[in-house]
mmCIF file of C-alpha atoms in Angstrom:
data_model
loop_
_atom_site.group_PDB
_atom_site.id
_atom_site.type_symbol
_atom_site.label_atom_id
_atom_site.label_comp_id
_atom_site.label_asym_id
_atom_site.label_seq_id
_atom_site.Cartn_x
_atom_site.Cartn_y
_atom_site.Cartn_z
ATOM 1 C CA VAL A 1466 0.680 -21.286 -3.882
ATOM 2 C CA ALA A 1467 3.741 -22.837 -2.937
ATOM 3 C CA ILE A 1468 4.752 -23.252 -6.273
ATOM 4 C CA VAL A 1469 3.990 -19.336 -6.977
ATOM 5 C CA VAL A 1470 5.871 -18.425 -4.247
ATOM 6 C CA GLU A 1471 8.534 -19.806 -4.851
ATOM 7 C CA ALA A 1472 9.433 -18.245 -8.351
ATOM 8 C CA LEU A 1473 7.998 -15.302 -6.790
ATOM 9 C CA LYS A 1474 10.846 -15.208 -4.499
ATOM 10 C CA ALA A 1475 13.714 -16.132 -7.474
ATOM 11 C CA VAL A 1476 12.759 -12.823 -8.846
ATOM 12 C CA LEU A 1477 12.782 -10.416 -5.496
ATOM 13 C CA ALA A 1478 16.837 -12.077 -5.859
ATOM 14 C CA ALA A 1479 16.414 -11.248 -9.309
ATOM 15 C CA LYS A 1480 14.705 -7.524 -8.571
ATOM 16 C CA PRO A 1481 16.228 -6.414 -5.307
ATOM 17 C CA ALA A 1482 14.918 -3.030 -5.781
ATOM 18 C CA GLN A 1483 11.807 -3.683 -7.494
ATOM 19 C CA GLU A 1484 9.011 -2.919 -5.250
ATOM 20 C CA ILE A 1485 5.875 -4.102 -7.427
ATOM 21 C CA PHE A 1486 4.965 -6.306 -8.627
ATOM 22 C CA VAL A 1487 1.572 -8.159 -10.596
ATOM 23 C CA PHE A 1488 -0.156 -10.768 -11.663
ATOM 24 C CA GLY A 1489 -2.748 -10.854 -14.400
ATOM 25 C CA GLN A 1490 -4.417 -12.722 -16.705
ATOM 26 C CA ALA A 1491 -3.489 -11.881 -20.484
ATOM 27 C CA ASP A 1492 -5.152 -9.605 -22.999
ATOM 28 C CA THR A 1493 -7.899 -11.836 -24.561
ATOM 29 C CA GLN A 1494 -8.969 -13.883 -21.844
ATOM 30 C CA LEU A 1495 -12.203 -12.790 -19.559
ATOM 31 C CA GLY A 1496 -10.083 -14.263 -16.534
ATOM 32 C CA PRO A 1497 -10.583 -16.651 -13.102
ATOM 33 C CA ASP A 1498 -13.450 -15.455 -10.629
ATOM 34 C CA VAL A 1499 -12.609 -12.263 -8.641
ATOM 35 C CA GLY A 1500 -13.005 -13.807 -5.306
ATOM 36 C CA ASP A 1501 -10.838 -16.371 -5.982
ATOM 37 C CA TYR A 1502 -7.769 -14.581 -7.956
ATOM 38 C CA LEU A 1503 -7.744 -12.381 -4.678
ATOM 39 C CA ALA A 1504 -7.897 -14.682 -2.213
ATOM 40 C CA PHE A 1505 -5.013 -16.873 -4.074
ATOM 41 C CA ILE A 1506 -3.783 -12.848 -4.081
ATOM 42 C CA ASN A 1507 -3.687 -13.086 -0.754
ATOM 43 C CA ALA A 1508 -2.435 -15.995 0.241
ATOM 44 C CA VAL A 1509 0.904 -15.602 -1.842
ATOM 45 C CA THR A 1510 1.796 -12.012 -0.273
ATOM 46 C CA GLY A 1511 1.342 -12.989 3.665
ATOM 47 C CA LYS A 1512 3.956 -16.493 2.667
ATOM 48 C CA ILE A 1513 6.013 -13.650 0.858
ATOM 49 C CA ASN A 1514 6.055 -11.655 3.722
ATOM 50 C CA ASP A 1515 6.477 -14.060 6.163
ATOM 51 C CA TYR A 1516 9.570 -14.516 3.682
ATOM 52 C CA LEU A 1517 10.960 -10.810 3.883
ATOM 53 C CA ALA A 1518 10.519 -10.608 7.529
ATOM 54 C CA ALA A 1519 12.582 -13.927 8.446
ATOM 55 C CA THR A 1520 14.981 -12.914 5.346
ATOM 56 C CA ALA A 1521 15.047 -8.840 4.724
ATOM 57 C CA PRO A 1522 12.726 -7.164 7.709
ATOM 58 C CA GLU A 1523 13.519 -3.632 5.510
ATOM 59 C CA ARG A 1524 12.350 -4.807 2.165
ATOM 60 C CA GLN A 1525 8.724 -3.665 1.152
ATOM 61 C CA VAL A 1526 6.772 -4.652 -1.318
ATOM 62 C CA ILE A 1527 3.498 -5.026 -3.081
ATOM 63 C CA ILE A 1528 1.700 -8.203 -4.552
ATOM 64 C CA ALA A 1529 -1.030 -6.958 -6.839
ATOM 65 C CA MET A 1530 -3.826 -8.175 -8.279
ATOM 66 C CA LEU A 1531 -4.989 -6.703 -11.878
ATOM 67 C CA ALA A 1532 -9.074 -5.281 -11.613
ATOM 68 C CA TYR A 1533 -8.953 -6.068 -16.033
ATOM 69 C CA ASN A 1534 -11.930 -6.677 -18.670
ATOM 70 C CA GLY A 1535 -13.467 -9.837 -16.793
ATOM 71 C CA THR A 1536 -12.396 -9.214 -12.958
ATOM 72 C CA PHE A 1537 -12.781 -5.861 -12.739
ATOM 73 C CA VAL A 1538 -15.828 -5.563 -10.681
ATOM 74 C CA PRO A 1539 -14.740 -5.843 -6.960
ATOM 75 C CA PRO A 1540 -16.121 -9.414 -4.902
ATOM 76 C CA MET A 1541 -19.315 -8.311 -2.530
ATOM 77 C CA THR A 1542 -16.698 -9.771 -0.032
ATOM 78 C CA GLY A 1543 -13.583 -9.801 0.471
ATOM 79 C CA SER A 1544 -10.052 -7.736 1.756
ATOM 80 C CA PHE A 1545 -6.200 -7.761 1.692
ATOM 81 C CA PHE A 1546 -3.902 -8.677 2.980
ATOM 82 C CA ARG A 1547 -1.284 -5.934 5.220
ATOM 83 C CA GLY A 1548 1.202 -7.041 6.256
ATOM 84 C CA SER A 1549 4.986 -6.049 7.862
ATOM 85 C CA ASN A 1550 6.520 -6.203 4.504
ATOM 86 C CA ALA A 1551 3.892 -7.340 2.873
ATOM 87 C CA LYS A 1552 1.253 -6.388 1.155
ATOM 88 C CA SER A 1553 -1.636 -7.456 -0.863
ATOM 89 C CA ALA A 1554 -3.214 -4.694 -3.930
ATOM 90 C CA VAL A 1555 -5.543 -3.406 -7.090
ATOM 91 C CA LEU A 1556 -4.017 -2.702 -9.682
ATOM 92 C CA PHE A 1557 -7.010 -1.284 -11.380
ATOM 93 C CA ALA A 1558 -6.482 -0.917 -15.428
ATOM 94 C CA PRO A 1559 -10.178 0.694 -17.251
ATOM 95 C CA VAL A 1560 -9.048 -0.569 -20.795
ATOM 96 C CA GLY A 1561 -12.676 -0.603 -22.226
ATOM 97 C CA GLY A 1562 -13.545 3.287 -20.714
ATOM 98 C CA ARG A 1563 -13.623 5.625 -23.086
ATOM 99 C CA HIS A 1564 -10.638 7.599 -21.808
ATOM 100 C CA ASN A 1565 -11.285 11.800 -23.400
ATOM 101 C CA SER A 1566 -13.582 12.010 -20.522
ATOM 102 C CA ALA A 1567 -14.035 11.668 -17.100
ATOM 103 C CA TYR A 1568 -14.458 8.107 -15.754
ATOM 104 C CA SER A 1569 -16.157 10.117 -12.676
ATOM 105 C CA ASP A 1570 -19.198 11.256 -16.701
ATOM 106 C CA ALA A 1571 -22.385 9.266 -15.933
ATOM 107 C CA ASP A 1572 -21.886 7.205 -19.795
ATOM 108 C CA ASN A 1573 -18.045 6.485 -19.026
ATOM 109 C CA ARG A 1574 -18.322 2.107 -17.971
ATOM 110 C CA GLN A 1575 -16.500 0.211 -18.467
ATOM 111 C CA LYS A 1576 -16.536 -1.840 -22.427
ATOM 112 C CA ASN A 1577 -15.268 -5.776 -21.942
ATOM 113 C CA THR A 1578 -13.188 -6.345 -24.041
ATOM 114 C CA SER A 1579 -12.837 -9.828 -24.822
ATOM 115 C CA THR A 1580 -17.146 -10.189 -24.605
ATOM 116 C CA GLY A 1581 -17.896 -6.228 -26.433
ATOM 117 C CA ALA A 1582 -20.181 -6.130 -22.924
ATOM 118 C CA PHE A 1583 -21.163 -2.666 -20.868
ATOM 119 C CA ASP A 1584 -20.238 -2.375 -17.326
ATOM 120 C CA THR A 1585 -23.067 -1.298 -15.253
ATOM 121 C CA GLU A 1586 -21.475 0.868 -13.425
ATOM 122 C CA THR A 1587 -19.115 3.893 -14.032
ATOM 123 C CA ILE A 1588 -15.974 3.693 -13.929
ATOM 124 C CA ALA A 1589 -14.957 5.871 -11.386
ATOM 125 C CA GLN A 1590 -17.763 3.264 -9.305
ATOM 126 C CA ARG A 1591 -15.621 0.703 -9.802
ATOM 127 C CA LEU A 1592 -12.392 2.289 -8.049
ATOM 128 C CA THR A 1593 -15.454 2.878 -5.561
ATOM 129 C CA GLU A 1594 -15.500 -0.267 -4.681
ATOM 130 C CA TRP A 1595 -12.160 -1.990 -5.003
ATOM 131 C CA ALA A 1596 -10.918 1.243 -2.457
ATOM 132 C CA SER A 1597 -13.910 0.584 0.086
ATOM 133 C CA LEU A 1598 -13.182 -2.933 0.876
ATOM 134 C CA PRO A 1599 -10.825 -3.544 3.716
ATOM 135 C CA GLY A 1600 -6.861 -3.487 4.258
ATOM 136 C CA ALA A 1601 -6.753 -2.112 0.473
ATOM 137 C CA THR A 1602 -4.144 -0.612 -1.273
ATOM 138 C CA VAL A 1603 -5.423 0.631 -5.284
ATOM 139 C CA LEU A 1604 -2.526 1.065 -7.870
ATOM 140 C CA CYS A 1605 -3.480 2.890 -11.115
ATOM 141 C CA TRP A 1606 -3.027 2.054 -14.760
ATOM 142 C CA PHE A 1607 -4.525 4.918 -17.037
ATOM 143 C CA TYR A 1608 -4.395 4.542 -20.809
ATOM 144 C CA GLY A 1609 -2.500 7.729 -22.368
ATOM 145 C CA THR A 1610 -3.319 6.641 -26.413
ATOM 146 C CA ASP A 1611 -4.618 3.985 -28.306
ATOM 147 C CA TYR A 1612 -1.823 1.190 -28.631
ATOM 148 C CA PHE A 1613 -4.050 -0.391 -31.986
ATOM 149 C CA ASN A 1614 -2.731 2.307 -33.952
ATOM 150 C CA TYR A 1615 0.007 5.256 -32.411
ATOM 151 C CA LEU A 1616 -0.893 7.402 -34.913
ATOM 152 C CA MET A 1617 -4.105 8.437 -34.803
ATOM 153 C CA PRO A 1618 -5.005 11.335 -33.072
ATOM 154 C CA PHE A 1619 -5.980 10.289 -29.009
ATOM 155 C CA ASP A 1620 -7.722 12.926 -26.416
ATOM 156 C CA THR A 1621 -6.791 11.819 -22.784
ATOM 157 C CA LEU A 1622 -5.010 15.793 -21.812
ATOM 158 C CA THR A 1623 -8.995 17.027 -21.880
ATOM 159 C CA ALA A 1624 -9.734 14.964 -18.508
ATOM 160 C CA MET A 1625 -6.206 13.645 -17.072
ATOM 161 C CA GLN A 1626 -6.254 16.372 -14.595
ATOM 162 C CA ALA A 1627 -10.299 14.214 -13.000
ATOM 163 C CA ASN A 1628 -8.961 11.179 -13.600
ATOM 164 C CA VAL A 1629 -6.210 11.739 -11.873
ATOM 165 C CA ARG A 1630 -7.675 13.887 -9.357
ATOM 166 C CA LEU A 1631 -10.624 10.454 -8.665
ATOM 167 C CA ALA A 1632 -7.501 8.289 -8.346
ATOM 168 C CA ARG A 1633 -6.620 10.036 -5.815
ATOM 169 C CA ALA A 1634 -9.362 10.379 -3.930
ATOM 170 C CA ALA A 1635 -9.187 6.486 -3.439
ATOM 171 C CA GLY A 1636 -6.405 6.494 -1.818
ATOM 172 C CA ASN A 1637 -3.389 5.223 -5.872
ATOM 173 C CA GLU A 1638 -0.378 4.505 -4.582
ATOM 174 C CA MET A 1639 0.905 4.427 -8.048
ATOM 175 C CA LEU A 1640 -0.267 5.805 -10.794
ATOM 176 C CA PHE A 1641 1.036 4.450 -14.603
ATOM 177 C CA TYR A 1642 -0.184 5.665 -17.565
ATOM 178 C CA GLN A 1643 0.232 3.791 -21.068
ATOM 179 C CA LEU A 1644 1.053 5.397 -24.111
ATOM 180 C CA GLN A 1645 3.180 4.943 -26.773
ATOM 181 C CA THR A 1646 6.302 1.993 -26.302
ATOM 182 C CA PHE A 1647 8.240 -0.803 -28.355
ATOM 183 C CA ALA A 1648 11.179 -2.646 -27.842
ATOM 184 C CA SER A 1649 12.081 0.512 -24.789
ATOM 185 C CA SER A 1650 11.568 2.803 -27.539
ATOM 186 C CA THR A 1651 9.465 6.364 -25.704
ATOM 187 C CA VAL A 1652 9.523 7.758 -28.958
ATOM 188 C CA GLY A 1653 6.147 8.969 -30.631
ATOM 189 C CA SER A 1654 3.379 11.220 -32.194
ATOM 190 C CA ASP A 1655 -0.046 12.850 -30.602
ATOM 191 C CA TRP A 1656 1.734 14.874 -28.134
ATOM 192 C CA GLN A 1657 3.024 12.270 -27.048
ATOM 193 C CA ARG A 1658 6.365 14.730 -24.554
ATOM 194 C CA LEU A 1659 3.017 16.269 -23.374
ATOM 195 C CA LYS A 1660 1.187 13.881 -22.098
ATOM 196 C CA LEU A 1661 3.980 12.375 -19.951
ATOM 197 C CA TYR A 1662 5.006 15.113 -18.409
ATOM 198 C CA LEU A 1663 1.772 16.195 -17.521
ATOM 199 C CA ALA A 1664 0.893 13.209 -15.969
ATOM 200 C CA SER A 1665 4.159 12.716 -14.402
ATOM 201 C CA LYS A 1666 3.457 16.422 -12.883
ATOM 202 C CA LEU A 1667 -0.145 16.316 -11.702
ATOM 203 C CA ALA A 1668 0.749 12.171 -10.085
ATOM 204 C CA GLU A 1669 3.521 15.138 -8.018
ATOM 205 C CA ASP A 1670 -0.311 17.671 -7.270
ATOM 206 C CA ALA A 1671 -2.972 16.380 -9.166
ATOM 207 C CA ASP A 1672 -4.419 19.877 -8.758
ATOM 208 C CA ALA A 1673 -1.713 21.784 -10.627
ATOM 209 C CA ASP A 1674 -2.536 23.669 -13.398
ATOM 210 C CA VAL A 1675 -2.941 22.025 -16.139
ATOM 211 C CA GLY A 1676 -3.164 25.601 -18.723
ATOM 212 C CA GLN A 1677 0.043 26.396 -17.002
ATOM 213 C CA LEU A 1678 2.370 23.413 -17.635
ATOM 214 C CA THR A 1679 1.650 22.981 -21.301
ATOM 215 C CA GLU A 1680 2.070 26.475 -21.947
ATOM 216 C CA ASP A 1681 5.433 25.137 -19.092
ATOM 217 C CA PHE A 1682 6.130 22.614 -21.343
ATOM 218 C CA CYS A 1683 5.531 24.295 -24.881
ATOM 219 C CA LYS A 1684 8.388 27.049 -24.899
ATOM 220 C CA ALA A 1685 10.647 24.365 -22.656
ATOM 221 C CA TYR A 1686 10.071 22.056 -24.984
ATOM 222 C CA PHE A 1687 9.776 23.989 -28.544
ATOM 223 C CA GLY A 1688 11.772 27.050 -27.736
ATOM 224 C CA VAL A 1689 10.555 29.662 -30.729
ATOM 225 C CA ALA A 1690 7.962 27.920 -32.004
ATOM 226 C CA ALA A 1691 6.373 27.622 -28.549
ATOM 227 C CA ASP A 1692 3.893 29.850 -29.086
ATOM 228 C CA VAL A 1693 2.759 28.106 -32.151
ATOM 229 C CA MET A 1694 2.671 24.624 -31.424
ATOM 230 C CA ARG A 1695 0.580 25.456 -28.010
ATOM 231 C CA GLN A 1696 -2.500 26.515 -31.324
ATOM 232 C CA LEU A 1697 -2.086 24.064 -33.164
ATOM 233 C CA LEU A 1698 -3.294 21.614 -30.331
ATOM 234 C CA GLU A 1699 -5.147 23.957 -29.289
ATOM 235 C CA THR A 1700 -6.928 23.307 -32.453
ATOM 236 C CA GLU A 1701 -6.260 19.740 -33.595
ATOM 237 C CA ARG A 1702 -9.055 19.248 -30.224
ATOM 238 C CA THR A 1703 -11.143 21.496 -31.283
ATOM 239 C CA ASN A 1704 -11.330 20.352 -34.654
ATOM 240 C CA LEU A 1705 -11.279 16.912 -33.878
ATOM 241 C CA TYR A 1706 -14.403 16.858 -30.829
ATOM 242 C CA ARG A 1707 -16.083 18.799 -33.709
ATOM 243 C CA ASN A 1708 -15.846 16.857 -36.763
ATOM 244 C CA ARG A 1709 -15.848 13.613 -34.779
ATOM 245 C CA ASN A 1710 -20.011 12.828 -35.152
ATOM 246 C CA ALA A 1711 -19.223 13.752 -38.556
ATOM 247 C CA SER A 1712 -17.548 10.108 -38.522
ATOM 248 C CA GLY A 1713 -19.975 8.759 -38.187
ATOM 249 C CA ASN A 1714 -18.629 7.168 -35.696
ATOM 250 C CA GLY A 1715 -18.256 9.926 -32.971
ATOM 251 C CA ASP A 1716 -19.629 7.424 -30.313
ATOM 252 C CA TRP A 1717 -16.032 5.280 -30.687
ATOM 253 C CA TYR A 1718 -14.330 7.877 -29.845
ATOM 254 C CA GLY A 1719 -11.551 7.255 -26.537
ATOM 255 C CA LEU A 1720 -12.389 3.880 -26.583
ATOM 256 C CA VAL A 1721 -8.773 2.042 -27.730
ATOM 257 C CA ASN A 1722 -10.114 -0.486 -30.364
ATOM 258 C CA GLY A 1723 -11.902 2.529 -31.419
ATOM 259 C CA SER A 1724 -9.147 4.487 -33.952
ATOM 260 C CA ALA A 1725 -10.269 2.013 -37.458
ATOM 261 C CA LEU A 1726 -13.854 3.678 -37.390
ATOM 262 C CA LEU A 1727 -12.566 7.028 -37.351
ATOM 263 C CA LEU A 1728 -10.226 7.359 -40.220
ATOM 264 C CA ASN A 1729 -12.313 8.685 -43.179
ATOM 265 C CA ALA A 1730 -12.588 12.362 -44.359
ATOM 266 C CA ASN A 1731 -15.208 12.964 -43.117
ATOM 267 C CA CYS A 1732 -13.412 13.444 -39.204
ATOM 268 C CA PHE A 1733 -9.917 14.118 -40.917
ATOM 269 C CA THR A 1734 -11.491 16.660 -43.677
ATOM 270 C CA LEU A 1735 -8.383 18.197 -45.276
ATOM 271 C CA SER A 1736 -8.574 21.111 -45.119
ATOM 272 C CA ASP A 1737 -7.668 20.860 -41.191
ATOM 273 C CA LEU A 1738 -4.925 18.467 -41.922
ATOM 274 C CA GLY A 1739 -3.642 21.693 -44.336
ATOM 275 C CA GLY A 1740 -4.290 23.434 -41.757
ATOM 276 C CA TYR A 1741 -1.333 21.745 -39.222
ATOM 277 C CA MET A 1742 0.783 21.104 -41.192
ATOM 278 C CA ARG A 1743 1.174 24.745 -42.635
ATOM 279 C CA SER A 1744 1.220 25.509 -38.815
ATOM 280 C CA ILE A 1745 4.203 23.320 -38.669
ATOM 281 C CA ASP A 1746 5.465 24.496 -41.472
ATOM 282 C CA ALA A 1747 4.787 27.977 -39.256
ATOM 283 C CA ALA A 1748 7.583 27.020 -36.201
ATOM 284 C CA LYS A 1749 10.079 24.993 -38.472
ATOM 285 C CA ALA A 1750 10.359 28.875 -40.317
ATOM 286 C CA LEU A 1751 10.549 29.691 -36.519
ATOM 287 C CA VAL A 1752 13.373 28.177 -36.325
ATOM 288 C CA ASN A 1753 15.290 27.967 -38.914
ATOM 289 C CA ALA A 1754 15.272 31.765 -38.698
ATOM 290 C CA ALA A 1755 16.267 32.288 -35.302
ATOM 291 C CA VAL A 1756 19.479 29.981 -36.064
ATOM 292 C CA THR A 1757 20.649 32.069 -38.867
ATOM 293 C CA ALA A 1758 20.182 35.414 -36.571
ATOM 294 C CA GLY A 1759 22.486 33.177 -34.351
ATOM 295 C CA GLU A 1760 20.171 32.621 -31.072
ATOM 296 C CA LEU A 1761 19.839 29.137 -31.595
ATOM 297 C CA THR A 1762 23.266 26.704 -32.736
ATOM 298 C CA ASP A 1763 22.358 24.022 -35.595
ATOM 299 C CA GLY A 1764 22.778 22.232 -32.864
ATOM 300 C CA GLN A 1765 19.695 23.265 -31.126
ATOM 301 C CA GLY A 1766 17.843 23.829 -34.230
ATOM 302 C CA GLY A 1767 18.229 20.884 -35.232
ATOM 303 C CA GLU A 1768 16.821 19.158 -31.949
ATOM 304 C CA LEU A 1769 13.645 21.609 -32.353
ATOM 305 C CA LEU A 1770 13.448 20.649 -35.396
ATOM 306 C CA ARG A 1771 13.018 17.194 -35.157
ATOM 307 C CA ARG A 1772 10.735 17.734 -31.883
ATOM 308 C CA ILE A 1773 7.974 19.708 -33.821
ATOM 309 C CA ASP A 1774 8.747 16.757 -36.777
ATOM 310 C CA ILE A 1775 7.762 13.702 -34.453
ATOM 311 C CA GLU A 1776 4.506 16.261 -34.078
ATOM 312 C CA SER A 1777 3.881 16.000 -37.922
ATOM 313 C CA LEU A 1778 3.786 12.348 -37.716
ATOM 314 C CA THR A 1779 0.016 11.821 -37.201
ATOM 315 C CA PHE A 1780 -0.916 14.306 -39.794
ATOM 316 C CA ARG A 1781 0.876 13.107 -42.250
ATOM 317 C CA TYR A 1782 0.353 10.035 -41.804
ATOM 318 C CA LEU A 1783 -3.610 11.407 -42.151
ATOM 319 C CA LEU A 1784 -2.668 13.421 -45.763
ATOM 320 C CA ILE A 1785 -1.805 9.068 -46.830
ATOM 321 C CA ALA A 1786 -3.636 6.897 -45.360
ATOM 322 C CA VAL A 1787 -7.752 8.758 -45.748
ATOM 323 C CA HIS A 1788 -6.433 11.822 -48.381
ATOM 324 C CA GLY A 1789 -3.757 9.761 -49.911
ATOM 325 C CA ASN A 1790 -2.407 12.868 -50.204
ATOM 326 C CA THR A 1791 1.758 13.136 -51.261
ATOM 327 C CA LYS A 1792 2.849 16.708 -50.596
ATOM 328 C CA TYR A 1793 5.033 15.707 -47.443
ATOM 329 C CA ASP A 1794 5.309 11.657 -48.141
ATOM 330 C CA GLU A 1795 5.800 10.607 -51.355
ATOM 331 C CA SER A 1796 4.112 7.226 -49.893
ATOM 332 C CA MET A 1797 3.867 5.931 -46.562
ATOM 333 C CA GLU A 1798 6.605 4.143 -47.352
ATOM 334 C CA ALA A 1799 8.474 7.145 -47.773
ATOM 335 C CA PHE A 1800 6.611 7.881 -44.552
ATOM 336 C CA ARG A 1801 7.978 4.813 -42.265
ATOM 337 C CA ALA A 1802 11.464 5.493 -43.469
ATOM 338 C CA PHE A 1803 10.485 9.553 -42.849
ATOM 339 C CA SER A 1804 10.025 8.396 -39.082
ATOM 340 C CA ARG A 1805 11.806 6.154 -38.438
ATOM 341 C CA GLY A 1806 14.740 8.992 -39.076
ATOM 342 C CA LEU A 1807 13.660 10.697 -35.871
ATOM 343 C CA GLY A 1808 12.980 7.279 -34.041
ATOM 344 C CA VAL A 1809 10.248 6.186 -34.426
ATOM 345 C CA VAL A 1810 10.007 2.180 -34.595
ATOM 346 C CA ALA A 1811 6.118 1.625 -33.817
ATOM 347 C CA PHE A 1812 2.865 2.508 -35.183
ATOM 348 C CA GLY A 1813 1.204 0.357 -32.191
ATOM 349 C CA GLU A 1814 1.733 -1.831 -29.374
ATOM 350 C CA THR A 1815 3.094 -4.898 -31.861
ATOM 351 C CA VAL A 1816 3.558 -2.490 -34.970
ATOM 352 C CA ALA A 1817 6.637 -2.450 -35.462
ATOM 353 C CA ASN A 1818 7.948 0.577 -37.872
ATOM 354 C CA GLN A 1819 10.589 -1.147 -39.699
#
């Protein structure tokens, strides 16, 4: 504890505006005994509380443990430290859940990504148990992309509101959605910007009208092509849920490591993908017509075309990867180059697009 406390003091000095600090295990490890983990976090937090009370009494920080994989199930007993300047917390990260459905669904149980074993309780039940420990401060880390393959469709929009409400009911004090990031860039496909927008709005008001928010976003982000792009979003989601069982691996949909099992022509038909790209072409035609008519400047039109092209990347990727179709990109390398031109520097958490 003493070694960690001294190291954390240096971090506190280097990051005077940071409020939350998290101690977690590596992705591939089971983690420590969860009771020992909580006791350790409490001990560190208590020492830091005393340090801040003496040196920076105006500063408030949260020091959290990570409920993740092997440390996902809370201890039978225990409590969290709360001091005048520092309090301990749990960062709840259900990485092994089905992120396309509500965490309260009866079959939505955490799958340990290290062992493959499923939990005996739902994700919602585990969150409630953590929140019920005396003095608990809850932070939530939810998932909005398959970080193994950013280009695969990964619908977290359908269940986003239900899961944000669940976090609110647990007294959540921070909501973080893991989306497509790489080397400080957040430019990504699969409705990345819409997911960011909805997550931020629901964090402010979990009861907001998601349909209206989606419409507002499309109008502001896609301009004259808003209606076409909104319809594309709905059509893609409808087809995905229709086709996923035909893939032979429908049960894997929504798991962050399940996309590879859905990468086939039954789940993503050539007819569907062609229809999506016709919608993309129609959206771009509307923008070009508005530029020609003087309703948009060349710069405004160019930015809208870029946004539409970014949303086409998932479909263009699937056309090549699943069907070998080269109507839009003559090769995978050409597709990579086109993506880089749009600012997309990664196709996965550790997969650079270079």
